[in-house]
C-alpha atoms as an extended CHARMM CRD file, in Angstrom:
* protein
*
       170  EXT
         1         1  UNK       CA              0.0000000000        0.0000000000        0.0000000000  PROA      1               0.0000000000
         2         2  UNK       CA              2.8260000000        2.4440000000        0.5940000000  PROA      2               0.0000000000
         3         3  UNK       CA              4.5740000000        1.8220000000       -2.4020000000  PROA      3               0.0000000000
         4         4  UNK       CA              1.1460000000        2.2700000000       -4.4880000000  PROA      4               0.0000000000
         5         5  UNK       CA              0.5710000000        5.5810000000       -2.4590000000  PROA      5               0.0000000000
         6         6  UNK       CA              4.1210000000        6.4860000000       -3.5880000000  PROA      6               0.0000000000
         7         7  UNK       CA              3.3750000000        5.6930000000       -7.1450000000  PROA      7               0.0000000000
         8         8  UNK       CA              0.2990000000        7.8890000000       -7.3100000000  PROA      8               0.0000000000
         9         9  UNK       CA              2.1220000000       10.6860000000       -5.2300000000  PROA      9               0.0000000000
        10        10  UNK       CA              4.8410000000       10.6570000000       -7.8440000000  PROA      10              0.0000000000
        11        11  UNK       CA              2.1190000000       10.6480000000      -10.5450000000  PROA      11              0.0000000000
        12        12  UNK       CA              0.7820000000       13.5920000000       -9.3930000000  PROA      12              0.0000000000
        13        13  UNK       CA              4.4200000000       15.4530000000       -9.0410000000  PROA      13              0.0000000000
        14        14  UNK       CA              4.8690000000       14.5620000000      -12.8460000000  PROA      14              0.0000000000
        15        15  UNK       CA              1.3220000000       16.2210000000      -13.4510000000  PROA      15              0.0000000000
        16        16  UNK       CA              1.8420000000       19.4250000000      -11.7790000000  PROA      16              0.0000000000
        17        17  UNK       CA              5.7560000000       19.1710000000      -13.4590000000  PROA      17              0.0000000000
        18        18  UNK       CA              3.7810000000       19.3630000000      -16.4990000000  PROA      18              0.0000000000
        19        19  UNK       CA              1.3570000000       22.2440000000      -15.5140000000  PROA      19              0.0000000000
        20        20  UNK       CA              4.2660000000       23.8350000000      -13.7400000000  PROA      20              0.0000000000
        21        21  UNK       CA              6.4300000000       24.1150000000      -17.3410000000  PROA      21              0.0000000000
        22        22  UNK       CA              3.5350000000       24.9410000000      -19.5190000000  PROA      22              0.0000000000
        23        23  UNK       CA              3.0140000000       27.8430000000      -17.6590000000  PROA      23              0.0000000000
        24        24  UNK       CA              6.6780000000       28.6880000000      -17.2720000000  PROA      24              0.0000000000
        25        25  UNK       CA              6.4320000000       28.3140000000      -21.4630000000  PROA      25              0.0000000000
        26        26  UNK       CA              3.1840000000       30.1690000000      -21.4670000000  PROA      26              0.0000000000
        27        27  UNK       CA              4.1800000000       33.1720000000      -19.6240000000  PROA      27              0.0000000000
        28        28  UNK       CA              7.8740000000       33.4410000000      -21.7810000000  PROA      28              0.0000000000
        29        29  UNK       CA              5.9210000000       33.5250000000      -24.8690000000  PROA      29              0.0000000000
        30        30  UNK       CA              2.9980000000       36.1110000000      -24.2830000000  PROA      30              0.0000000000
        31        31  UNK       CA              5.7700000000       38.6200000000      -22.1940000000  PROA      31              0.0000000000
        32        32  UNK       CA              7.1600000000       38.6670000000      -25.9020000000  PROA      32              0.0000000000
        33        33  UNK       CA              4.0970000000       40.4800000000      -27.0360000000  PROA      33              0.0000000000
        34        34  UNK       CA              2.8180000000       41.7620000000      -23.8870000000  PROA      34              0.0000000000
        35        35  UNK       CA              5.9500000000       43.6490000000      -22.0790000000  PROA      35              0.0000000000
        36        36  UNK       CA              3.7530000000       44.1340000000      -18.6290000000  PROA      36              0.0000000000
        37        37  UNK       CA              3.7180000000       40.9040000000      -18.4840000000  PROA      37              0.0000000000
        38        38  UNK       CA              6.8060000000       38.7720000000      -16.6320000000  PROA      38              0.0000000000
        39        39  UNK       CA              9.1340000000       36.0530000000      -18.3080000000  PROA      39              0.0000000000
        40        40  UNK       CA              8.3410000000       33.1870000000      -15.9190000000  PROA      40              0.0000000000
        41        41  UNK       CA              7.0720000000       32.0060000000      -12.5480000000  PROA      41              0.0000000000
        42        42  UNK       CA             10.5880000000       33.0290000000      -10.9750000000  PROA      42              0.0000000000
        43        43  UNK       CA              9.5960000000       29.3000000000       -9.1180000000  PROA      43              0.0000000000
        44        44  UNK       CA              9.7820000000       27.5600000000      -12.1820000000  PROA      44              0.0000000000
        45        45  UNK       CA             12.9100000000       25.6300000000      -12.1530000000  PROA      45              0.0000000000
        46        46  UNK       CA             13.1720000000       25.0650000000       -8.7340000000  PROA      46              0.0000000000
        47        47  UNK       CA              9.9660000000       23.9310000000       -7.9810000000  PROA      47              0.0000000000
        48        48  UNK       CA             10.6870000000       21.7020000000      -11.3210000000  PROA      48              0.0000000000
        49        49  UNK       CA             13.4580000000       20.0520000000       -9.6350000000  PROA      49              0.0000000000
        50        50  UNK       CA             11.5600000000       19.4180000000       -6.5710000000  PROA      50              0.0000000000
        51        51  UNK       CA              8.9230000000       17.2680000000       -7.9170000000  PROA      51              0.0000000000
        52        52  UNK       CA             11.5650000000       15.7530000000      -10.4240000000  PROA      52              0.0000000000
        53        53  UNK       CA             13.3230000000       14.6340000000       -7.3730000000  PROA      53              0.0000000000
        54        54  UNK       CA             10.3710000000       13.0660000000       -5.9230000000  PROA      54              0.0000000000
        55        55  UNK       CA              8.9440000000       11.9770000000       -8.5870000000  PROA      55              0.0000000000
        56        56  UNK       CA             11.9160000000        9.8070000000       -8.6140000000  PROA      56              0.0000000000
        57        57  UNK       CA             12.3080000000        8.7670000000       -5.1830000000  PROA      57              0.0000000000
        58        58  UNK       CA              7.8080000000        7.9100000000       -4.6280000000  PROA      58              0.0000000000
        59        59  UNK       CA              7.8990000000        5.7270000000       -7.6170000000  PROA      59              0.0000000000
        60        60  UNK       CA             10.6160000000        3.7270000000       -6.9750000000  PROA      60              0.0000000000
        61        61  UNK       CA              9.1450000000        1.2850000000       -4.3330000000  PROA      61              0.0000000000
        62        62  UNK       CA              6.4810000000        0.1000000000       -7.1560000000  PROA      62              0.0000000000
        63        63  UNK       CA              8.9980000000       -0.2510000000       -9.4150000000  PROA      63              0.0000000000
        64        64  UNK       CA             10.9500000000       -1.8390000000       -7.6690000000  PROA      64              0.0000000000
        65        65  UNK       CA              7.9150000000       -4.3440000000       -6.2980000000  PROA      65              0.0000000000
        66        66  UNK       CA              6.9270000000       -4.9770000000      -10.1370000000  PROA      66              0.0000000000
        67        67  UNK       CA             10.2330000000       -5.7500000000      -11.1980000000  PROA      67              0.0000000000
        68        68  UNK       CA             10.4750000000       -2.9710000000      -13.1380000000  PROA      68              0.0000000000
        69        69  UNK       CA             13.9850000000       -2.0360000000      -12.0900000000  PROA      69              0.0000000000
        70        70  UNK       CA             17.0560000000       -1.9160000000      -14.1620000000  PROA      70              0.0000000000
        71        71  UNK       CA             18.9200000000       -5.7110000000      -13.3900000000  PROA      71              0.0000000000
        72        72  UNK       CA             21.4150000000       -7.8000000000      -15.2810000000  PROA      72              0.0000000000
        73        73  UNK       CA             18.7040000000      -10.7910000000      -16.2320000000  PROA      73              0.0000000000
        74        74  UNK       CA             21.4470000000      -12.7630000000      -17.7360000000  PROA      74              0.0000000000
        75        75  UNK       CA             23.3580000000      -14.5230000000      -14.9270000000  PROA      75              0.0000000000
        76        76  UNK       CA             19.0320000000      -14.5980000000      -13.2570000000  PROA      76              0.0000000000
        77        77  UNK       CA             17.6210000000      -16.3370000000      -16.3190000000  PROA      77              0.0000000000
        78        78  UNK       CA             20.3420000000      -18.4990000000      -16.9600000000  PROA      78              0.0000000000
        79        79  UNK       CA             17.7700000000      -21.4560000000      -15.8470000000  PROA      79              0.0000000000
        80        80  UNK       CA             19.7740000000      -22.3630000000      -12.5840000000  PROA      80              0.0000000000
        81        81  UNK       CA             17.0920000000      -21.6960000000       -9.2830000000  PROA      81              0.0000000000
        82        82  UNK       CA             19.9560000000      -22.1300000000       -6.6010000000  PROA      82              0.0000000000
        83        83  UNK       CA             22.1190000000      -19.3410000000       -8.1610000000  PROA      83              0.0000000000
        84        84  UNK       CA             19.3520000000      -17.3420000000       -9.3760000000  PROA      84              0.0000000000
        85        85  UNK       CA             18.2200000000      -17.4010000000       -5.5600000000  PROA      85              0.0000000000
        86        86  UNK       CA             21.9000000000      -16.7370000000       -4.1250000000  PROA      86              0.0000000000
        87        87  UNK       CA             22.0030000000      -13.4920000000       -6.7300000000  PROA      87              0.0000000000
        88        88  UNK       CA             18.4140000000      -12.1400000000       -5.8510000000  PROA      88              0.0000000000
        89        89  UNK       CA             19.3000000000      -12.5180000000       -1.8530000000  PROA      89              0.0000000000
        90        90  UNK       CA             22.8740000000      -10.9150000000       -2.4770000000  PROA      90              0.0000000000
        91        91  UNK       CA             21.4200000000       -7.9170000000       -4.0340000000  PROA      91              0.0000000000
        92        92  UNK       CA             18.3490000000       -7.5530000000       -2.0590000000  PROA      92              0.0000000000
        93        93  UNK       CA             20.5460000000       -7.4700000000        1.2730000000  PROA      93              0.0000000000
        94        94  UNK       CA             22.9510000000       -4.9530000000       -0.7210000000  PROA      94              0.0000000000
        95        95  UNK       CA             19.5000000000       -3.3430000000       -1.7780000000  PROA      95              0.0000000000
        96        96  UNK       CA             18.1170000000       -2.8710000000        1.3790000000  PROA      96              0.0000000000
        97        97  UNK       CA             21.1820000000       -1.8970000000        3.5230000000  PROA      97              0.0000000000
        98        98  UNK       CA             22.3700000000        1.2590000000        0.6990000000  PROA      98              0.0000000000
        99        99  UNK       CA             18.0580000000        2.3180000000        1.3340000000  PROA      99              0.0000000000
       100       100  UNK       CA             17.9140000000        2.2870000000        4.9530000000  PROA      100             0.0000000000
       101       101  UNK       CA             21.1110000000        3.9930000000        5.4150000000  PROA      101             0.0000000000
       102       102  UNK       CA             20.3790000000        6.4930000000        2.6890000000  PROA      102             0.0000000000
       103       103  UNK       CA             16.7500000000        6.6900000000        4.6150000000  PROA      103             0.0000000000
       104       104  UNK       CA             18.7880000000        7.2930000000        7.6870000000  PROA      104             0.0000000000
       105       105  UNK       CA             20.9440000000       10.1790000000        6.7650000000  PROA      105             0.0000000000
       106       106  UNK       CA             18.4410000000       11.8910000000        4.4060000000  PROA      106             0.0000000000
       107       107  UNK       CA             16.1690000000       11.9860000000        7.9570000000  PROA      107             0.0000000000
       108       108  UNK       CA             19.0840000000       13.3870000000        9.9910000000  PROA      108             0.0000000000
       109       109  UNK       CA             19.4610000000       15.3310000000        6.6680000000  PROA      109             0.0000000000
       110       110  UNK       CA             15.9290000000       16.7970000000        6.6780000000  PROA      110             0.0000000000
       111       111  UNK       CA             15.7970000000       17.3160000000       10.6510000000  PROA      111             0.0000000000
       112       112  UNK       CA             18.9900000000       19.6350000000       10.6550000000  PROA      112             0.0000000000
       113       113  UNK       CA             18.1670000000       21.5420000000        7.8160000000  PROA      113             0.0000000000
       114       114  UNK       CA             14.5540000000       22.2650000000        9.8210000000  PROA      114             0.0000000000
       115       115  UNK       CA             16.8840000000       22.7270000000       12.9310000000  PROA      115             0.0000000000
       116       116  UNK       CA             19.3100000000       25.9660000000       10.8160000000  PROA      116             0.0000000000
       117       117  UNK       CA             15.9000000000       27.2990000000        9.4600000000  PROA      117             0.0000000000
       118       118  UNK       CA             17.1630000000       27.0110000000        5.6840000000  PROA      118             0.0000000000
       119       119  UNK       CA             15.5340000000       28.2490000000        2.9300000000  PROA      119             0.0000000000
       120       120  UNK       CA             15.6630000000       28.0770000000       -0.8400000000  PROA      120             0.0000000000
       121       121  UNK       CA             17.5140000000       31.6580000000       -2.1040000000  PROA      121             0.0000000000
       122       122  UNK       CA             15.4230000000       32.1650000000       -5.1390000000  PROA      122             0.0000000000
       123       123  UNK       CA             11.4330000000       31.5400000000       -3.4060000000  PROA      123             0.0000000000
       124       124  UNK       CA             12.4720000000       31.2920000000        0.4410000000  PROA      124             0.0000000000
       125       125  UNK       CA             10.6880000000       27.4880000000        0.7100000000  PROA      125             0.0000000000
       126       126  UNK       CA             11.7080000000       26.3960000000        3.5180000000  PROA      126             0.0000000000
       127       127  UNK       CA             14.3380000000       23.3140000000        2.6150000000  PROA      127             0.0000000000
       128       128  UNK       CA             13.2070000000       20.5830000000        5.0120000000  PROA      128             0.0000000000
       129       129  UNK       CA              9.4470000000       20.3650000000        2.9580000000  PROA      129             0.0000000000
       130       130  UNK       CA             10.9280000000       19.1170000000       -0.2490000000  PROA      130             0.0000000000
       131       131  UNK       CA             13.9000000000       17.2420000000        1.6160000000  PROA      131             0.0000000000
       132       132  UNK       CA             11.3540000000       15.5240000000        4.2300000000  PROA      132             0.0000000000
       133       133  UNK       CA              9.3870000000       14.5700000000        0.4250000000  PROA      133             0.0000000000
       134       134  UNK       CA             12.6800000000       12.7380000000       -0.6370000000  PROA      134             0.0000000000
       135       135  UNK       CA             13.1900000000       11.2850000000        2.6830000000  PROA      135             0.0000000000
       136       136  UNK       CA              9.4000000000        9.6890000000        2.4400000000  PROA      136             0.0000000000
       137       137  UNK       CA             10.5370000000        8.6650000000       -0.9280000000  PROA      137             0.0000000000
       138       138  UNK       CA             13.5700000000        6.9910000000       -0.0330000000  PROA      138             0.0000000000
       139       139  UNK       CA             11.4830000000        5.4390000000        3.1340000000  PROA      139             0.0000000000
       140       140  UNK       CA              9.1510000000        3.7490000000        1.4140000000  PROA      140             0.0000000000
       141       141  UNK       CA             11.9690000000        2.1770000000       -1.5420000000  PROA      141             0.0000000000
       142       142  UNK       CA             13.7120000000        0.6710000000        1.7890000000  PROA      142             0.0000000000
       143       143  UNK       CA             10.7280000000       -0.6620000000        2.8980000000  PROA      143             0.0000000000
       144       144  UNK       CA              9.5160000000       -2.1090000000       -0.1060000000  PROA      144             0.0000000000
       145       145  UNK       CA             13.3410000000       -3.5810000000       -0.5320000000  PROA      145             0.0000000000
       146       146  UNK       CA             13.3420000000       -4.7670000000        3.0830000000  PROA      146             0.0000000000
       147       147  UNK       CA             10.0350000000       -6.3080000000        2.0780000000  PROA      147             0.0000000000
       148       148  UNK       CA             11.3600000000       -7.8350000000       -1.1610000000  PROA      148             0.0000000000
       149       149  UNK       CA             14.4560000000       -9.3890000000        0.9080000000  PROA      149             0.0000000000
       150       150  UNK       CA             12.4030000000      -11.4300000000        3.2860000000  PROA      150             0.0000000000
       151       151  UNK       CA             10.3530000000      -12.5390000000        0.9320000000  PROA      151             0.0000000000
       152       152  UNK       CA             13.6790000000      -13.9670000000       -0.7960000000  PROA      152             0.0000000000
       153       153  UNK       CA             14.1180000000      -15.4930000000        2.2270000000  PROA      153             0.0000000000
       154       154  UNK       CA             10.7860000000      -17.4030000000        2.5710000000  PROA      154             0.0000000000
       155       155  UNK       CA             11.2540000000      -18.4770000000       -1.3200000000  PROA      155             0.0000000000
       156       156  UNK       CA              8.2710000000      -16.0590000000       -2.8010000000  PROA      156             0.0000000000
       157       157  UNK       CA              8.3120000000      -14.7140000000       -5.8130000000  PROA      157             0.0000000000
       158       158  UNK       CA              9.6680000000      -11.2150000000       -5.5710000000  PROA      158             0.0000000000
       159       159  UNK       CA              8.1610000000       -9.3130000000       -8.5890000000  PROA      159             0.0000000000
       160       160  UNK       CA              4.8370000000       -8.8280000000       -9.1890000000  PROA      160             0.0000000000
       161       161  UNK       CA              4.4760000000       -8.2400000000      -12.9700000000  PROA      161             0.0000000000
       162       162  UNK       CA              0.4240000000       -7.3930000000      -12.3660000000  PROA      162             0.0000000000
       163       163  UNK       CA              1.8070000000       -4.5450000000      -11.0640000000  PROA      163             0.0000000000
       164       164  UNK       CA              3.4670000000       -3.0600000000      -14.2270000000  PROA      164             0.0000000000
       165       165  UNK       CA              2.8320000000       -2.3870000000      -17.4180000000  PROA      165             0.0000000000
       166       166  UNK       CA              4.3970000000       -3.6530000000      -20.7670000000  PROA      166             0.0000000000
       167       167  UNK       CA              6.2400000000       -1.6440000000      -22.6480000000  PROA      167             0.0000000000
       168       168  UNK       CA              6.6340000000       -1.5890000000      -26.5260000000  PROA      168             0.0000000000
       169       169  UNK       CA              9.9640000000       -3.5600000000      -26.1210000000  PROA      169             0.0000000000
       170       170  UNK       CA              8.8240000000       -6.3980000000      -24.5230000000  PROA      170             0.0000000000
């Protein structure tokens, strides 16, 4: 459930991206004709970055759940289950310990940056909103990795292809 949450949180970061540079385009195009009005948002490109950034960081726990995520298959599919299951456990354990100590230190992260009162130089956001946004982000991915390691262990299947959709490639 919290990676789906994730997925539609991130959905709705790309949307408002969207809306966010179509305005941003909008407004440099008319202030051509119309001098009174300005060039841009002055928010434009960081606020873009922002819900890049999380758009990343929400989405990845689905991804990751459907199997979606970039792997070397070859060494995986070679037909060998004992190996197969030796690789998936290796890199789930790597997964989930690089995730909960980059959830770790993006928390401290967040929490001293809301401690120093920080701000953003060009809109004056305070820092800690969209750096407690990656932190959630990054939460949930080392959740849904700690997830996908003990259910390694217990010999499930890991991905969830329902989950996904099929691309043109496949």
């Amino acid at each position: 459930m919290a990676s789906l949450t994730g997925a539609w949180l991130a959905a709705m970061c790309i949307a408002s991206l969207t809306v966010l540079v179509l305005v941003d385009t909008l407004l440099a195009f008319v202030s051509r004709y119309l001098r009174f009005m300005p060039t841009g948002t002055g928010i434009g490109w960081e606020y873009s970055a922002y819900l890049m950034g999380a758009a990343f960081v929400l989405g990845a726990g689905l991804t990751l759940r459907a199997g979606l995520q970039l792997r070397v298959e070859l060494l995986i599919s070679s037909g060998k289950a004992r190996l197969a299951w030796l690789l998936e456990l290796f890199s789930c354990t790597l997964g989930s310990l690089v995730t909960v100590v980059l959830t770790i230190w993006l928390a401290r992260f967040t929490l001293r940056t809301y401690g120093f009162g920080e701000v953003s130089q060009d809109s004056f956001t305070p820092l800690w909103i969209p750096q407690s946004v990656l932190t959630i982000g990054m939460a949930v991915l080392a959740f849904q990795m700690l997830a996908r390691l003990m259910t390694c262990l217990a010999g499930g299947a890991v991905n969830n292809p329902e989950l996904g959709v099929a691309s043109a490639i496949e």
